Amino acid sequence: MDNGARVFGRRSVLCGAIALASGALVACGGGGPSRTGGIGSAKPGDRLAALAEVPVGGGTLVDVAGNGRLLLVRPTKDDVRAFNPACPHAGTIVNPPGGGVITCPTHGSQFDAATGDVRKGPSTSGLARFAVRIEGDHVVLA
């Protein structure tokens, strides 16, 4: 006897749940494109951060114009370097350095904090470096 009720299979329910969840994620995602590693649309001379925001012996991730992102590290008081924080292995944004090592949280690749060179895989190449300089109290793209 047909009472007008529809019976849905597991596949239909699962597909509907995935579609609903995807829509909810898009709705909650902030609407803008996600930031990727690199200089985005920044140009030489653009300020990237206040020098005080980059700790000596450490580093910080900074957002750059045009949806870019850089990892600024400061091996010494008078030296700041910039790397593309996207791990060459799988594209995950690496963590700022700790103990002289930059680590990728996804697969554990490690990079030298001063040079960006790979220390431990699975990545087979180091982090791409970008030229920066200290100008007054700021770090700027060179």
PDB file of C-alpha atoms in Angstrom:
ATOM      1  CA  MET A   1       0.000   0.000   0.000  1.00  0.00           C
ATOM      2  CA  ASP A   2       1.419   3.344  -1.075  1.00  0.00           C
ATOM      3  CA  ASN A   3       0.887   6.048   1.526  1.00  0.00           C
ATOM      4  CA  GLY A   4       2.950   8.638  -0.349  1.00  0.00           C
ATOM      5  CA  ALA A   5       5.998   8.248   1.871  1.00  0.00           C
ATOM      6  CA  ARG A   6       9.341   7.925   0.082  1.00  0.00           C
ATOM      7  CA  VAL A   7      11.914   5.440   1.152  1.00  0.00           C
ATOM      8  CA  PHE A   8      15.508   6.562   0.697  1.00  0.00           C
ATOM      9  CA  GLY A   9      18.446   4.244   0.428  1.00  0.00           C
ATOM     10  CA  ARG A  10      21.666   4.740   2.354  1.00  0.00           C
ATOM     11  CA  ARG A  11      23.396   6.167  -0.711  1.00  0.00           C
ATOM     12  CA  SER A  12      20.743   8.862  -1.156  1.00  0.00           C
ATOM     13  CA  VAL A  13      20.899   9.837   2.492  1.00  0.00           C
ATOM     14  CA  LEU A  14      24.712   9.901   2.482  1.00  0.00           C
ATOM     15  CA  CYS A  15      24.864  11.987  -0.702  1.00  0.00           C
ATOM     16  CA  GLY A  16      22.339  14.424   0.719  1.00  0.00           C
ATOM     17  CA  ALA A  17      24.304  14.726   3.956  1.00  0.00           C
ATOM     18  CA  ILE A  18      27.522  15.403   2.054  1.00  0.00           C
ATOM     19  CA  ALA A  19      25.824  18.043  -0.085  1.00  0.00           C
ATOM     20  CA  LEU A  20      24.376  19.708   3.019  1.00  0.00           C
ATOM     21  CA  ALA A  21      27.722  19.655   4.824  1.00  0.00           C
ATOM     22  CA  SER A  22      29.509  21.063   1.780  1.00  0.00           C
ATOM     23  CA  GLY A  23      27.049  23.911   1.562  1.00  0.00           C
ATOM     24  CA  ALA A  24      27.414  24.615   5.263  1.00  0.00           C
ATOM     25  CA  LEU A  25      31.194  24.666   4.959  1.00  0.00           C
ATOM     26  CA  VAL A  26      31.048  27.084   2.039  1.00  0.00           C
ATOM     27  CA  ALA A  27      28.579  29.272   3.910  1.00  0.00           C
ATOM     28  CA  CYS A  28      30.843  29.406   6.967  1.00  0.00           C
ATOM     29  CA  GLY A  29      34.118  29.750   5.085  1.00  0.00           C
ATOM     30  CA  GLY A  30      34.408  33.523   5.168  1.00  0.00           C
ATOM     31  CA  GLY A  31      33.705  33.912   1.472  1.00  0.00           C
ATOM     32  CA  GLY A  32      37.211  34.872   0.361  1.00  0.00           C
ATOM     33  CA  PRO A  33      39.871  32.810  -1.327  1.00  0.00           C
ATOM     34  CA  SER A  34      42.306  31.015   0.939  1.00  0.00           C
ATOM     35  CA  ARG A  35      45.837  32.329   1.231  1.00  0.00           C
ATOM     36  CA  THR A  36      48.579  30.472  -0.540  1.00  0.00           C
ATOM     37  CA  GLY A  37      52.325  30.589  -0.162  1.00  0.00           C
ATOM     38  CA  GLY A  38      54.279  33.254  -2.012  1.00  0.00           C
ATOM     39  CA  ILE A  39      54.350  36.997  -2.519  1.00  0.00           C
ATOM     40  CA  GLY A  40      50.879  37.289  -4.049  1.00  0.00           C
ATOM     41  CA  SER A  41      50.686  40.690  -5.712  1.00  0.00           C
ATOM     42  CA  ALA A  42      53.221  42.390  -3.416  1.00  0.00           C
ATOM     43  CA  LYS A  43      55.852  44.546  -5.067  1.00  0.00           C
ATOM     44  CA  PRO A  44      59.388  45.540  -4.041  1.00  0.00           C
ATOM     45  CA  GLY A  45      59.230  48.096  -1.250  1.00  0.00           C
ATOM     46  CA  ASP A  46      55.911  46.820   0.141  1.00  0.00           C
ATOM     47  CA  ARG A  47      55.911  46.503   3.927  1.00  0.00           C
ATOM     48  CA  LEU A  48      55.453  42.928   5.114  1.00  0.00           C
ATOM     49  CA  ALA A  49      55.625  43.296   8.893  1.00  0.00           C
ATOM     50  CA  ALA A  50      56.929  45.391  11.734  1.00  0.00           C
ATOM     51  CA  LEU A  51      60.415  44.187  12.662  1.00  0.00           C
ATOM     52  CA  ALA A  52      59.229  43.727  16.267  1.00  0.00           C
ATOM     53  CA  GLU A  53      56.716  41.080  15.062  1.00  0.00           C
ATOM     54  CA  VAL A  54      59.550  38.774  13.957  1.00  0.00           C
ATOM     55  CA  PRO A  55      61.289  37.378  17.056  1.00  0.00           C
ATOM     56  CA  VAL A  56      65.063  36.893  16.991  1.00  0.00           C
ATOM     57  CA  GLY A  57      65.695  33.156  16.636  1.00  0.00           C
ATOM     58  CA  GLY A  58      62.104  32.590  15.517  1.00  0.00           C
ATOM     59  CA  GLY A  59      59.658  33.651  12.887  1.00  0.00           C
ATOM     60  CA  THR A  60      56.109  34.476  11.964  1.00  0.00           C
ATOM     61  CA  LEU A  61      53.665  33.887   9.121  1.00  0.00           C
ATOM     62  CA  VAL A  62      52.450  37.065   7.417  1.00  0.00           C
ATOM     63  CA  ASP A  63      49.651  37.632   4.954  1.00  0.00           C
ATOM     64  CA  VAL A  64      50.690  39.425   1.774  1.00  0.00           C
ATOM     65  CA  ALA A  65      48.618  41.434  -0.723  1.00  0.00           C
ATOM     66  CA  GLY A  66      46.929  39.315  -3.396  1.00  0.00           C
ATOM     67  CA  ASN A  67      46.257  36.303  -1.125  1.00  0.00           C
ATOM     68  CA  GLY A  68      49.947  35.528  -0.659  1.00  0.00           C
ATOM     69  CA  ARG A  69      51.655  34.404   2.500  1.00  0.00           C
ATOM     70  CA  LEU A  70      55.281  34.405   3.646  1.00  0.00           C
ATOM     71  CA  LEU A  71      57.196  32.947   6.544  1.00  0.00           C
ATOM     72  CA  LEU A  72      59.551  35.592   7.929  1.00  0.00           C
ATOM     73  CA  VAL A  73      62.420  34.267  10.043  1.00  0.00           C
ATOM     74  CA  ARG A  74      65.024  36.201  11.985  1.00  0.00           C
ATOM     75  CA  PRO A  75      68.196  34.172  12.560  1.00  0.00           C
ATOM     76  CA  THR A  76      69.950  37.200  14.122  1.00  0.00           C
ATOM     77  CA  LYS A  77      68.949  40.670  15.282  1.00  0.00           C
ATOM     78  CA  ASP A  78      70.005  42.272  11.991  1.00  0.00           C
ATOM     79  CA  ASP A  79      68.955  39.557   9.530  1.00  0.00           C
ATOM     80  CA  VAL A  80      65.448  38.699   8.319  1.00  0.00           C
ATOM     81  CA  ARG A  81      64.691  36.144   5.617  1.00  0.00           C
ATOM     82  CA  ALA A  82      61.473  35.212   3.832  1.00  0.00           C
ATOM     83  CA  PHE A  83      60.330  31.815   2.595  1.00  0.00           C
ATOM     84  CA  ASN A  84      57.310  30.491   0.781  1.00  0.00           C
ATOM     85  CA  PRO A  85      55.646  28.610   3.654  1.00  0.00           C
ATOM     86  CA  ALA A  86      53.987  26.039   1.355  1.00  0.00           C
ATOM     87  CA  CYS A  87      55.800  22.743   1.872  1.00  0.00           C
ATOM     88  CA  PRO A  88      57.208  21.566  -1.485  1.00  0.00           C
ATOM     89  CA  HIS A  89      55.998  18.031  -0.726  1.00  0.00           C
ATOM     90  CA  ALA A  90      52.239  18.563  -0.443  1.00  0.00           C
ATOM     91  CA  GLY A  91      51.601  22.307  -0.190  1.00  0.00           C
ATOM     92  CA  THR A  92      50.716  22.461   3.511  1.00  0.00           C
ATOM     93  CA  ILE A  93      51.649  25.722   5.228  1.00  0.00           C
ATOM     94  CA  VAL A  94      54.610  25.012   7.522  1.00  0.00           C
ATOM     95  CA  ASN A  95      54.863  26.116  11.140  1.00  0.00           C
ATOM     96  CA  PRO A  96      57.097  29.005  12.214  1.00  0.00           C
ATOM     97  CA  PRO A  97      60.515  27.777  13.377  1.00  0.00           C
ATOM     98  CA  GLY A  98      61.261  26.269  16.736  1.00  0.00           C
ATOM     99  CA  GLY A  99      64.788  25.366  17.787  1.00  0.00           C
ATOM    100  CA  GLY A 100      66.205  26.339  14.396  1.00  0.00           C
ATOM    101  CA  VAL A 101      63.861  24.023  12.496  1.00  0.00           C
ATOM    102  CA  ILE A 102      60.775  24.721  10.381  1.00  0.00           C
ATOM    103  CA  THR A 103      58.395  21.738  10.424  1.00  0.00           C
ATOM    104  CA  CYS A 104      55.525  20.785   8.138  1.00  0.00           C
ATOM    105  CA  PRO A 105      52.608  19.622  10.287  1.00  0.00           C
ATOM    106  CA  THR A 106      51.211  17.221   7.679  1.00  0.00           C
ATOM    107  CA  HIS A 107      54.032  14.772   6.956  1.00  0.00           C
ATOM    108  CA  GLY A 108      56.877  15.976   9.189  1.00  0.00           C
ATOM    109  CA  SER A 109      59.285  17.419   6.627  1.00  0.00           C
ATOM    110  CA  GLN A 110      61.852  19.635   8.332  1.00  0.00           C
ATOM    111  CA  PHE A 111      63.723  22.640   6.978  1.00  0.00           C
ATOM    112  CA  ASP A 112      66.650  24.690   8.265  1.00  0.00           C
ATOM    113  CA  ALA A 113      65.241  27.921   9.707  1.00  0.00           C
ATOM    114  CA  ALA A 114      68.119  30.073   8.436  1.00  0.00           C
ATOM    115  CA  THR A 115      68.373  28.735   4.889  1.00  0.00           C
ATOM    116  CA  GLY A 116      65.110  26.912   4.136  1.00  0.00           C
ATOM    117  CA  ASP A 117      67.124  23.855   3.055  1.00  0.00           C
ATOM    118  CA  VAL A 118      65.462  20.474   3.560  1.00  0.00           C
ATOM    119  CA  ARG A 119      66.797  18.582   6.577  1.00  0.00           C
ATOM    120  CA  LYS A 120      64.365  15.663   6.633  1.00  0.00           C
ATOM    121  CA  GLY A 121      61.802  14.388   4.110  1.00  0.00           C
ATOM    122  CA  PRO A 122      59.497  13.385   2.675  1.00  0.00           C
ATOM    123  CA  SER A 123      60.113  16.732   0.945  1.00  0.00           C
ATOM    124  CA  THR A 124      63.055  16.470  -1.447  1.00  0.00           C
ATOM    125  CA  SER A 125      63.586  20.209  -1.871  1.00  0.00           C
ATOM    126  CA  GLY A 126      63.829  23.228   0.398  1.00  0.00           C
ATOM    127  CA  LEU A 127      61.533  26.193   0.858  1.00  0.00           C
ATOM    128  CA  ALA A 128      61.647  28.852  -1.864  1.00  0.00           C
ATOM    129  CA  ARG A 129      63.288  32.055  -0.636  1.00  0.00           C
ATOM    130  CA  PHE A 130      62.262  35.639  -1.358  1.00  0.00           C
ATOM    131  CA  ALA A 131      64.465  38.709  -0.953  1.00  0.00           C
ATOM    132  CA  VAL A 132      63.528  41.025   1.899  1.00  0.00           C
ATOM    133  CA  ARG A 133      65.324  43.792   3.757  1.00  0.00           C
ATOM    134  CA  ILE A 134      65.000  45.732   6.976  1.00  0.00           C
ATOM    135  CA  GLU A 135      63.947  49.318   6.380  1.00  0.00           C
ATOM    136  CA  GLY A 136      63.696  51.286   9.601  1.00  0.00           C
ATOM    137  CA  ASP A 137      61.339  49.371  11.878  1.00  0.00           C
ATOM    138  CA  HIS A 138      59.805  47.274   9.085  1.00  0.00           C
ATOM    139  CA  VAL A 139      60.541  44.267   6.921  1.00  0.00           C
ATOM    140  CA  VAL A 140      59.933  45.070   3.253  1.00  0.00           C
ATOM    141  CA  LEU A 141      60.026  43.077   0.052  1.00  0.00           C
ATOM    142  CA  ALA A 142      63.323  43.729  -1.724  1.00  0.00           C
TER     143      ALA A 142
END
